[in-house]
Amino acid sequence: MPAIVVIGAQWGDEGKGKATDILGSQVQWVVRYQGGNNAGHTVVLPDGQDYALHLIPSGILTPGTKNVIGNGVVVDPGVLLDELSALEARGVDTSGLLISADAHLIMPYHVAMDKVTERFLGKAKIGTTGRGIGPAYQDKVARVGVRVADILDEKILHQKVEAALAYKNQVLVKVYNRRALDVDEVVDTVLAYGRKFAHRIADTRLLLNKALEAGESILLEGSQGTLLDVDHGTYPFVTSSNPTAGGAAVGSGIGPTKITRVIGILKAYTTRVGSGPFPTELLDAMGEHLRKTGGEVGVTTGRPRRCGWFDAVIGRYAVRVNGITDFFLTKLDVLSGLETVPVCVGYEVDGRRIDDMPMTQTDVHHAVPVYEELPGWFEDISACRTFDDLPANARAYVHRIEELTGAPVSAIGVGPGRDETITRDV
Ligand code: GDP
Ligand code: IMO
Ligand code: MG
């Protein structure tokens, strides 16, 4: 198992934190490869303590595992230090966390820009997490970003911030009517933070590749999900990075040939936070039922998640664009107690039947789900530990998802806890 990738198959919040935590003990390294503190990954330990991780890999909760914030991540230095202190205050050993010298920093002006641009968009807003993610990636691609290594050279840092603010302050003041930021103040703040994590900065791509050469294994933990991918998602209602499996190679510096398994984390129904199309969304009491039973509230922003039925078009799409080898199907327990469980098997778009993700976003917006009704089950399944323990209709639901998506389900979540999991040989 040289390198395996864990990715969200839908719009995020599928249970990547739990899956990473479970796999953490089987690998030497856990790496975050994209996104930043827009993520909220929940891990519930066997003693019942739960952790919400935003920037730090979920592997930090597995003693002895080395954790890396890869080059593809955008790092808010203040958030990094707060998250580290909060973990340390709870007795978690964070000494093994390393940060890529090439990861980009989320600067105070990125957070300011994220908020004002969303306000400016009005009804067309994306519903971002407001953490400065989009603006930080914009600067990376525009080649005016500040990288983690820059905090090791005050002169360079000053030059870069000065150049960035010469333009950004004009926009903040003249377009958005906000206060200009002071170059020295920004540099001093970032340097003060940087001094506290300078010892963690490393050439992580070299370390990871050497680890692979030495026969160690690496888990690449994605954040967000396939449909929030800037290339493959429901653009423009996406995040600004590549959560899909290809992004794992780019965001860590590991070659794609080293990746032998791609685990898609797939919720037994669908949720989404923020704006954008969502064909199977339920705006009625059933949506409310899923939200309540599934505890569907955003870990990062506290926003209620939009809820809907399982969408096999999305599942199939995720298998293709990520090369998913197997699924971890989460939250099957949430569906207990329903007479029938509808599953979307295709779309109708302006009178045409479509089985795959439509080519244009206009068609995605017009997609009306075609449902197949599967018989439900009433048993509480949270104590089931083998596939055969599940009620026949729950097993049939899993089999149908496998048929419709084209990938096997190797694990099933029946509760938030580490042990509330069924594993299967596939
Ligand atoms: P992530 O962003 O993909 O890591 O997912 P989140 O942590 O944002 O959301 C998943 C939520 O579902 C968390 O509250 C988890 O504790 C919880 N969870 C994960 N797997 C299961 C499961 O199989 N059953 C139930 N009931 N909850 C789960
Ligand atoms: P995890 O890793 C769900 C959504 C936001 C918004 C869009 C863009 O916990 O699955 P951004 O701040 O990234 O520019 O916002 O992406 N979003 C998420 N939705 N789970 C997440 O992370 C998300 N991270 C970003 O709600 O719609
Ligand atoms: Mg989440």
Short mmCIF file of C-alpha atoms and ligand atoms in Angstrom, two decimals:
data_model
loop_
_atom_site.label_atom_id
_atom_site.label_comp_id
_atom_site.label_asym_id
_atom_site.label_seq_id
_atom_site.Cartn_x
_atom_site.Cartn_y
_atom_site.Cartn_z
CA MET A 1 0.00 0.00 0.00
CA PRO A 2 2.49 2.72 -1.11
CA ALA A 3 0.17 5.72 -1.47
CA ILE A 4 -3.60 5.77 -1.12
CA VAL A 5 -5.95 8.65 -1.60
CA VAL A 6 -9.11 9.43 0.36
CA ILE A 7 -11.42 11.76 -1.53
CA GLY A 8 -14.93 13.11 -1.11
CA ALA A 9 -17.21 11.73 -3.83
CA GLN A 10 -19.94 14.37 -3.50
CA TRP A 11 -19.98 17.99 -2.23
CA GLY A 12 -17.85 17.49 0.88
CA ASP A 13 -18.67 16.39 4.44
CA GLU A 14 -18.96 12.75 3.42
CA GLY A 15 -16.95 11.55 6.44
CA LYS A 16 -13.36 11.88 5.18
CA GLY A 17 -12.14 12.65 8.71
CA LYS A 18 -13.51 9.39 10.08
CA ALA A 19 -12.15 7.37 7.15
CA THR A 20 -8.69 8.97 7.46
CA ASP A 21 -8.64 8.32 11.18
CA ILE A 22 -9.49 4.65 10.67
CA LEU A 23 -6.80 4.21 8.00
CA GLY A 24 -4.29 6.32 9.92
CA SER A 25 -3.00 3.39 11.95
CA GLN A 26 -2.18 1.43 8.77
CA VAL A 27 0.17 4.06 7.31
CA GLN A 28 3.28 5.95 8.39
CA TRP A 29 2.27 9.30 6.89
CA VAL A 30 -0.95 11.30 6.45
CA VAL A 31 -0.84 14.25 4.05
CA ARG A 32 -3.34 17.01 3.31
CA TYR A 33 -2.83 17.99 -0.35
CA GLN A 34 -5.27 20.85 -1.08
CA GLY A 35 -7.74 23.27 0.46
CA GLY A 36 -7.19 24.97 3.78
CA ASN A 37 -9.25 25.76 6.83
CA ASN A 38 -12.44 25.78 4.76
CA ALA A 39 -12.46 22.06 5.62
CA GLY A 40 -14.05 20.64 8.75
CA HIS A 41 -13.18 16.99 9.35
CA THR A 42 -14.75 15.27 12.34
CA VAL A 43 -13.06 12.43 14.14
CA VAL A 44 -14.69 10.63 17.07
CA LEU A 45 -12.23 8.62 19.15
CA PRO A 46 -13.17 5.36 20.90
CA ASP A 47 -13.43 7.20 24.25
CA GLY A 48 -16.20 9.36 22.72
CA GLN A 49 -14.09 12.55 22.44
CA ASP A 50 -14.68 14.32 19.16
CA TYR A 51 -12.32 16.59 17.27
CA ALA A 52 -13.01 19.00 14.42
CA LEU A 53 -9.90 19.39 12.27
CA HIS A 54 -9.69 22.20 9.74
CA LEU A 55 -6.13 22.52 8.49
CA ILE A 56 -4.19 19.78 10.23
CA PRO A 57 -4.44 16.24 8.79
CA SER A 58 -6.80 13.89 10.64
CA GLY A 59 -3.85 11.51 11.10
CA ILE A 60 -2.63 13.78 13.94
CA LEU A 61 -4.94 11.80 16.25
CA THR A 62 -3.11 8.55 15.52
CA PRO A 63 -0.04 8.43 17.79
CA GLY A 64 3.18 7.82 15.90
CA THR A 65 1.85 8.83 12.47
CA LYS A 66 3.79 11.58 10.71
CA ASN A 67 1.54 14.34 9.36
CA VAL A 68 2.21 16.74 6.51
CA ILE A 69 0.53 19.87 5.23
CA GLY A 70 1.45 19.51 1.57
CA ASN A 71 2.44 22.09 -1.03
CA GLY A 72 -1.09 22.20 -2.47
CA VAL A 73 -2.63 23.50 0.76
CA VAL A 74 -3.21 27.16 1.60
CA VAL A 75 -2.19 27.86 5.20
CA ASP A 76 -3.61 30.58 7.43
CA PRO A 77 -0.76 30.98 9.94
CA GLY A 78 -2.97 32.22 12.80
CA VAL A 79 -5.40 29.33 12.29
CA LEU A 80 -2.52 26.86 12.18
CA LEU A 81 -1.20 28.00 15.56
CA ASP A 82 -4.68 28.09 17.15
CA GLU A 83 -5.44 24.58 15.93
CA LEU A 84 -2.09 23.31 17.17
CA SER A 85 -2.61 24.85 20.63
CA ALA A 86 -6.16 23.51 20.87
CA LEU A 87 -4.92 19.99 20.06
CA GLU A 88 -1.99 20.27 22.46
CA ALA A 89 -4.33 21.50 25.23
CA ARG A 90 -6.23 18.23 24.79
CA GLY A 91 -3.06 16.18 25.10
CA VAL A 92 -2.51 15.45 21.39
CA ASP A 93 1.15 15.14 20.38
CA THR A 94 1.64 17.50 17.44
CA SER A 95 5.43 17.36 17.35
CA GLY A 96 5.47 15.32 14.11
CA LEU A 97 3.55 17.84 11.99
CA LEU A 98 5.52 19.19 9.04
CA ILE A 99 4.56 21.95 6.62
CA SER A 100 5.67 22.17 3.01
CA ALA A 101 7.94 25.15 2.32
CA ASP A 102 6.00 25.59 -0.94
CA ALA A 103 2.49 25.77 0.53
CA HIS A 104 0.95 29.20 0.08
CA LEU A 105 -0.04 31.44 2.97
CA ILE A 106 -3.50 32.85 3.43
CA MET A 107 -2.73 36.49 4.21
CA PRO A 108 -5.03 38.92 6.07
CA TYR A 109 -5.90 40.59 2.74
CA HIS A 110 -7.14 37.26 1.34
CA VAL A 111 -9.67 36.93 4.13
CA ALA A 112 -10.73 40.56 3.62
CA MET A 113 -11.13 40.02 -0.15
CA ASP A 114 -13.12 36.79 0.29
CA LYS A 115 -15.68 38.60 2.43
CA VAL A 116 -16.06 41.71 0.27
CA THR A 117 -16.23 39.85 -3.04
CA GLU A 118 -19.00 37.60 -1.71
CA ARG A 119 -20.95 40.66 -0.53
CA PHE A 120 -20.40 42.27 -3.94
CA LEU A 121 -21.82 39.21 -5.74
CA GLY A 122 -25.12 39.57 -3.86
CA LYS A 123 -27.59 36.91 -4.96
CA ALA A 124 -24.92 35.31 -7.18
CA LYS A 125 -22.63 34.63 -4.21
CA ILE A 126 -20.86 31.28 -3.94
CA GLY A 127 -21.49 30.94 -0.24
CA THR A 128 -17.79 30.52 0.57
CA THR A 129 -16.56 29.75 4.04
CA GLY A 130 -15.05 33.27 4.17
CA ARG A 131 -11.62 31.92 5.07
CA GLY A 132 -9.70 33.57 2.20
CA ILE A 133 -9.33 30.34 0.23
CA GLY A 134 -10.28 31.65 -3.24
CA PRO A 135 -8.17 34.84 -3.04
CA ALA A 136 -5.11 32.88 -1.78
CA TYR A 137 -5.33 30.44 -4.71
CA GLN A 138 -5.91 33.35 -7.09
CA ASP A 139 -2.59 34.85 -5.99
CA LYS A 140 -0.86 31.48 -6.31
CA VAL A 141 -1.95 31.14 -9.94
CA ALA A 142 -1.27 34.81 -10.66
CA ARG A 143 2.28 34.21 -9.33
CA VAL A 144 2.03 36.90 -6.66
CA GLY A 145 1.45 34.57 -3.70
CA VAL A 146 3.41 34.38 -0.47
CA ARG A 147 4.73 30.94 0.39
CA VAL A 148 5.51 29.33 3.72
CA ALA A 149 9.27 29.50 3.04
CA ASP A 150 9.02 33.28 2.66
CA ILE A 151 8.66 33.69 6.41
CA LEU A 152 12.26 32.50 6.69
CA ASP A 153 13.45 35.59 4.80
CA GLU A 154 12.06 38.84 6.20
CA LYS A 155 13.38 40.95 3.33
CA ILE A 156 11.70 38.80 0.69
CA LEU A 157 8.49 38.61 2.72
CA HIS A 158 8.41 42.41 2.97
CA GLN A 159 8.97 42.80 -0.77
CA LYS A 160 6.19 40.36 -1.61
CA VAL A 161 3.65 41.89 0.77
CA GLU A 162 4.52 45.38 -0.43
CA ALA A 163 4.00 44.35 -4.06
CA ALA A 164 0.73 42.58 -3.26
CA LEU A 165 -0.72 45.42 -1.21
CA ALA A 166 0.22 48.07 -3.78
CA TYR A 167 -2.51 46.54 -5.93
CA LYS A 168 -4.87 45.01 -3.36
CA ASN A 169 -5.19 48.16 -1.27
CA GLN A 170 -6.36 50.04 -4.38
CA VAL A 171 -9.05 47.42 -4.92
CA LEU A 172 -10.05 47.25 -1.26
CA VAL A 173 -10.34 51.03 -0.96
CA LYS A 174 -11.55 52.09 -4.41
CA VAL A 175 -13.80 49.19 -5.39
CA TYR A 176 -15.01 47.89 -2.06
CA ASN A 177 -14.73 50.99 0.12
CA ARG A 178 -12.73 49.13 2.78
CA ARG A 179 -9.74 50.19 4.87
CA ALA A 180 -6.24 49.80 3.34
CA LEU A 181 -3.91 47.35 5.07
CA ASP A 182 -0.52 48.46 6.35
CA VAL A 183 2.48 46.61 4.86
CA ASP A 184 4.56 46.61 8.07
CA GLU A 185 1.62 45.53 10.19
CA VAL A 186 0.88 42.56 7.89
CA VAL A 187 4.56 41.55 7.72
CA ASP A 188 4.99 41.78 11.51
CA THR A 189 1.89 39.71 12.19
CA VAL A 190 2.87 36.98 9.74
CA LEU A 191 6.48 36.93 10.97
CA ALA A 192 5.38 36.64 14.60
CA TYR A 193 3.26 33.62 13.68
CA GLY A 194 5.95 32.22 11.42
CA ARG A 195 8.60 32.20 14.16
CA LYS A 196 6.39 29.80 16.08
CA PHE A 197 6.19 27.20 13.33
CA ALA A 198 9.48 27.78 11.45
CA HIS A 199 10.88 24.52 12.86
CA ARG A 200 8.11 22.58 11.10
CA ILE A 201 8.90 23.87 7.59
CA ALA A 202 10.34 21.12 5.42
CA ASP A 203 10.95 19.94 1.87
CA THR A 204 8.00 17.59 2.25
CA ARG A 205 8.04 16.31 -1.34
CA LEU A 206 11.58 15.04 -0.80
CA LEU A 207 10.67 13.45 2.55
CA LEU A 208 7.55 11.80 1.15
CA ASN A 209 9.35 10.38 -1.87
CA LYS A 210 12.19 9.09 0.34
CA ALA A 211 9.59 7.49 2.59
CA LEU A 212 8.07 5.71 -0.42
CA GLU A 213 11.53 4.57 -1.51
CA ALA A 214 12.02 3.13 2.00
CA GLY A 215 8.81 1.14 1.66
CA GLU A 216 6.64 3.34 3.92
CA SER A 217 3.04 4.06 3.09
CA ILE A 218 1.25 7.36 2.75
CA LEU A 219 -2.38 8.35 3.02
CA LEU A 220 -3.36 11.45 1.06
CA GLU A 221 -6.36 13.06 2.77
CA GLY A 222 -8.53 15.15 0.49
CA SER A 223 -10.79 17.89 1.68
CA GLN A 224 -14.03 19.17 0.05
CA GLY A 225 -15.26 16.80 -2.67
CA THR A 226 -15.41 15.91 -6.36
CA LEU A 227 -18.23 18.34 -7.16
CA LEU A 228 -16.42 21.19 -5.41
CA ASP A 229 -13.35 20.66 -7.64
CA VAL A 230 -12.48 23.80 -9.62
CA ASP A 231 -12.15 21.73 -12.84
CA HIS A 232 -14.61 18.87 -12.38
CA GLY A 233 -17.18 20.39 -10.01
CA THR A 234 -20.29 22.50 -10.42
CA TYR A 235 -18.33 25.58 -11.51
CA PRO A 236 -18.52 28.40 -10.44
CA PHE A 237 -20.06 27.01 -7.25
CA VAL A 238 -16.86 25.21 -6.29
CA THR A 239 -13.78 25.72 -4.17
CA SER A 240 -10.57 27.01 -5.73
CA SER A 241 -8.49 23.82 -5.66
CA ASN A 242 -8.49 20.23 -6.98
CA PRO A 243 -9.88 17.81 -4.37
CA THR A 244 -10.12 15.07 -7.03
CA ALA A 245 -7.52 12.29 -6.94
CA GLY A 246 -5.24 13.91 -9.54
CA GLY A 247 -4.82 16.82 -7.15
CA ALA A 248 -3.28 14.46 -4.61
CA ALA A 249 -0.20 13.95 -6.79
CA VAL A 250 0.17 17.65 -7.57
CA GLY A 251 -0.51 18.79 -4.01
CA SER A 252 1.99 16.45 -2.39
CA GLY A 253 4.74 16.02 -4.99
CA ILE A 254 4.20 12.27 -5.22
CA GLY A 255 4.07 10.82 -8.74
CA PRO A 256 0.67 9.44 -9.83
CA THR A 257 2.21 5.99 -10.46
CA LYS A 258 2.81 5.65 -6.71
CA ILE A 259 -0.92 5.85 -5.98
CA THR A 260 -2.39 2.37 -5.88
CA ARG A 261 -5.79 2.93 -4.31
CA VAL A 262 -8.35 5.74 -4.41
CA ILE A 263 -11.05 5.46 -1.76
CA GLY A 264 -14.14 7.51 -2.48
CA ILE A 265 -15.99 8.60 0.63
CA LEU A 266 -19.64 8.48 -0.28
CA LYS A 267 -22.55 9.48 1.94
CA ALA A 268 -25.61 7.21 1.73
CA TYR A 269 -27.57 10.37 0.82
CA THR A 270 -26.38 13.77 -0.43
CA THR A 271 -25.57 17.08 1.26
CA ARG A 272 -24.21 20.41 0.15
CA VAL A 273 -23.23 23.65 1.92
CA GLY A 274 -23.27 26.97 0.06
CA SER A 275 -24.88 27.91 -3.26
CA GLY A 276 -25.14 25.99 -6.52
CA PRO A 277 -27.16 23.28 -8.26
CA PHE A 278 -28.20 20.18 -6.32
CA PRO A 279 -30.64 18.04 -8.36
CA THR A 280 -31.81 15.71 -5.56
CA GLU A 281 -32.19 18.46 -2.93
CA LEU A 282 -35.23 18.04 -0.70
CA LEU A 283 -36.81 21.31 0.33
CA ASP A 284 -39.56 19.63 2.32
CA ALA A 285 -39.99 17.84 5.64
CA MET A 286 -37.93 14.89 4.35
CA GLY A 287 -34.94 17.20 3.83
CA GLU A 288 -35.42 18.43 7.39
CA HIS A 289 -35.61 14.81 8.59
CA LEU A 290 -32.23 13.96 6.97
CA ARG A 291 -30.68 17.18 8.36
CA LYS A 292 -31.86 16.36 11.87
CA THR A 293 -31.18 12.63 11.87
CA GLY A 294 -27.81 13.05 10.18
CA GLY A 295 -26.76 16.07 12.28
CA GLU A 296 -26.12 17.94 9.05
CA VAL A 297 -24.67 21.22 10.25
CA GLY A 298 -21.40 22.62 8.84
CA VAL A 299 -18.36 21.91 11.02
CA THR A 300 -16.58 25.07 9.85
CA THR A 301 -19.32 27.67 9.51
CA GLY A 302 -22.22 26.17 11.49
CA ARG A 303 -24.52 26.56 8.46
CA PRO A 304 -27.30 23.98 8.06
CA ARG A 305 -26.40 21.62 5.20
CA ARG A 306 -28.78 21.24 2.27
CA CYS A 307 -29.93 17.60 2.16
CA GLY A 308 -31.27 15.26 -0.54
CA TRP A 309 -31.44 11.68 -1.76
CA PHE A 310 -28.51 9.64 -3.04
CA ASP A 311 -27.55 10.61 -6.58
CA ALA A 312 -26.00 7.78 -8.61
CA VAL A 313 -25.15 10.10 -11.52
CA ILE A 314 -22.75 11.86 -9.16
CA GLY A 315 -21.44 8.55 -7.78
CA ARG A 316 -20.68 7.29 -11.31
CA TYR A 317 -19.06 10.58 -12.23
CA ALA A 318 -16.88 10.47 -9.10
CA VAL A 319 -15.72 6.94 -9.98
CA ARG A 320 -14.63 8.13 -13.40
CA VAL A 321 -12.91 11.42 -12.62
CA ASN A 322 -11.05 10.04 -9.60
CA GLY A 323 -10.44 6.47 -10.72
CA ILE A 324 -12.09 5.30 -7.49
CA THR A 325 -11.08 1.73 -6.61
CA ASP A 326 -13.61 1.35 -3.77
CA PHE A 327 -16.08 3.31 -1.71
CA PHE A 328 -16.46 3.90 2.02
CA LEU A 329 -20.23 4.36 2.25
CA THR A 330 -20.98 6.52 5.30
CA LYS A 331 -24.07 7.31 7.35
CA LEU A 332 -26.15 4.35 6.24
CA ASP A 333 -27.62 4.38 9.78
CA VAL A 334 -29.24 7.74 9.05
CA LEU A 335 -31.55 6.10 6.49
CA SER A 336 -33.08 3.63 8.99
CA GLY A 337 -36.79 4.09 9.57
CA LEU A 338 -37.94 4.96 6.05
CA GLU A 339 -40.66 2.99 4.23
CA THR A 340 -38.87 3.44 0.91
CA VAL A 341 -35.58 5.10 0.00
CA PRO A 342 -35.51 6.87 -3.38
CA VAL A 343 -32.24 6.76 -5.31
CA CYS A 344 -31.61 9.02 -8.30
CA VAL A 345 -30.55 6.83 -11.23
CA GLY A 346 -30.45 9.47 -13.98
CA TYR A 347 -31.69 12.93 -14.91
CA GLU A 348 -34.29 14.35 -17.20
CA VAL A 349 -33.00 17.52 -18.80
CA ASP A 350 -35.47 19.53 -20.89
CA GLY A 351 -37.30 16.32 -21.87
CA ARG A 352 -34.13 14.27 -22.55
CA ARG A 353 -33.03 11.33 -20.36
CA ILE A 354 -29.39 11.62 -19.27
CA ASP A 355 -27.47 8.98 -17.34
CA ASP A 356 -24.17 10.82 -16.97
CA MET A 357 -23.20 14.23 -15.67
CA PRO A 358 -24.50 16.80 -18.18
CA MET A 359 -21.87 18.59 -20.23
CA THR A 360 -23.05 22.12 -19.49
CA GLN A 361 -23.80 23.82 -16.21
CA THR A 362 -27.09 25.03 -17.69
CA ASP A 363 -28.12 21.39 -18.05
CA VAL A 364 -26.99 20.61 -14.50
CA HIS A 365 -29.25 23.44 -13.31
CA HIS A 366 -32.14 22.01 -15.36
CA ALA A 367 -31.59 18.40 -14.26
CA VAL A 368 -34.65 16.75 -12.75
CA PRO A 369 -33.86 13.50 -10.96
CA VAL A 370 -35.31 10.20 -12.13
CA TYR A 371 -35.90 8.10 -9.03
CA GLU A 372 -35.99 4.42 -8.32
CA GLU A 373 -37.73 3.53 -5.04
CA LEU A 374 -35.89 0.97 -2.93
CA PRO A 375 -37.56 -0.72 0.02
CA GLY A 376 -36.42 0.71 3.37
CA TRP A 377 -35.60 -0.89 6.74
CA PHE A 378 -36.67 0.02 10.25
CA GLU A 379 -33.97 -1.59 12.39
CA ASP A 380 -31.35 0.47 14.20
CA ILE A 381 -28.20 -0.69 12.40
CA SER A 382 -25.61 1.11 14.54
CA ALA A 383 -24.58 -2.11 16.33
CA CYS A 384 -24.08 -4.08 13.09
CA ARG A 385 -20.41 -5.01 12.58
CA THR A 386 -20.56 -7.35 9.60
CA PHE A 387 -22.34 -7.00 6.28
CA ASP A 388 -24.51 -9.98 7.12
CA ASP A 389 -25.71 -8.25 10.33
CA LEU A 390 -27.46 -5.62 8.19
CA PRO A 391 -31.16 -6.01 7.35
CA ALA A 392 -31.73 -7.48 3.87
CA ASN A 393 -33.07 -4.18 2.50
CA ALA A 394 -30.02 -2.26 3.74
CA ARG A 395 -27.78 -4.83 2.04
CA ALA A 396 -29.84 -4.48 -1.15
CA TYR A 397 -29.41 -0.67 -0.95
CA VAL A 398 -25.61 -1.11 -0.82
CA HIS A 399 -25.65 -3.59 -3.71
CA ARG A 400 -27.74 -1.21 -5.82
CA ILE A 401 -25.32 1.64 -5.15
CA GLU A 402 -22.45 -0.60 -6.28
CA GLU A 403 -24.32 -1.51 -9.46
CA LEU A 404 -25.28 2.06 -10.26
CA THR A 405 -21.87 3.61 -9.59
CA GLY A 406 -19.62 0.83 -10.87
CA ALA A 407 -17.37 0.58 -7.80
CA PRO A 408 -17.44 -1.80 -4.83
CA VAL A 409 -18.26 -0.67 -1.30
CA SER A 410 -15.41 -1.85 0.95
CA ALA A 411 -16.58 -0.19 4.17
CA ILE A 412 -19.88 1.03 5.58
CA GLY A 413 -20.38 3.59 8.32
CA VAL A 414 -23.18 2.88 10.78
CA GLY A 415 -22.35 5.65 13.25
CA PRO A 416 -19.76 8.40 13.82
CA GLY A 417 -17.45 6.33 16.04
CA ARG A 418 -14.30 4.60 14.82
CA ASP A 419 -15.72 1.15 15.59
CA GLU A 420 -19.14 1.90 14.09
CA THR A 421 -17.88 0.58 10.79
CA ILE A 422 -18.42 -2.55 8.73
CA THR A 423 -15.55 -3.65 6.53
CA ARG A 424 -15.99 -5.98 3.56
CA ASP A 425 -13.66 -7.90 1.31
CA VAL A 426 -14.26 -6.62 -2.21
P1 GDP B 1 -15.69 15.39 6.31
O1 GDP B 1 -15.61 16.85 6.08
O2 GDP B 1 -15.81 14.62 5.04
O3 GDP B 1 -14.61 14.85 7.21
O4 GDP B 1 -17.08 15.14 7.08
P2 GDP B 1 -17.66 16.01 8.33
O5 GDP B 1 -16.88 15.67 9.54
O6 GDP B 1 -17.79 17.44 7.95
O7 GDP B 1 -19.14 15.45 8.38
C1 GDP B 1 -19.41 14.12 8.59
C2 GDP B 1 -20.22 13.98 9.88
O8 GDP B 1 -20.81 12.69 9.92
C3 GDP B 1 -19.40 14.09 11.15
O9 GDP B 1 -20.21 14.64 12.16
C4 GDP B 1 -19.06 12.64 11.46
O10 GDP B 1 -18.80 12.42 12.85
C5 GDP B 1 -20.33 11.96 11.04
N1 GDP B 1 -20.18 10.58 10.55
C6 GDP B 1 -19.19 10.04 9.78
N2 GDP B 1 -19.50 8.78 9.44
C7 GDP B 1 -20.72 8.51 9.98
C8 GDP B 1 -21.60 7.39 9.93
O11 GDP B 1 -21.34 6.37 9.33
N3 GDP B 1 -22.80 7.53 10.61
C9 GDP B 1 -23.16 8.65 11.28
N4 GDP B 1 -24.34 8.70 11.88
N5 GDP B 1 -22.34 9.72 11.33
C10 GDP B 1 -21.15 9.66 10.69
P1 IMO B 2 -14.87 19.39 3.98
O1 IMO B 2 -13.40 19.10 3.75
C1 IMO B 2 -18.45 21.24 2.36
C2 IMO B 2 -17.89 24.92 0.02
C3 IMO B 2 -18.41 26.23 0.57
C4 IMO B 2 -18.77 26.93 -0.72
C5 IMO B 2 -17.65 26.49 -1.67
C6 IMO B 2 -16.51 27.48 -1.80
O2 IMO B 2 -15.26 19.51 5.39
O3 IMO B 2 -15.69 18.42 3.19
P2 IMO B 2 -14.50 28.17 -0.21
O4 IMO B 2 -14.49 28.77 1.18
O5 IMO B 2 -13.79 26.87 -0.30
O6 IMO B 2 -14.05 29.14 -1.25
O7 IMO B 2 -16.06 27.89 -0.52
O8 IMO B 2 -17.15 25.28 -1.13
N1 IMO B 2 -16.97 24.18 0.92
C7 IMO B 2 -17.30 23.05 1.57
N2 IMO B 2 -18.47 22.39 1.64
N3 IMO B 2 -17.37 20.75 3.00
C8 IMO B 2 -16.18 21.40 2.90
O9 IMO B 2 -15.03 20.87 3.36
C9 IMO B 2 -16.12 22.63 2.20
N4 IMO B 2 -15.14 23.51 1.94
C10 IMO B 2 -15.66 24.45 1.14
O10 IMO B 2 -19.53 26.03 1.40
O11 IMO B 2 -19.96 26.41 -1.24
MG MG B 3 -16.58 18.60 6.66
#
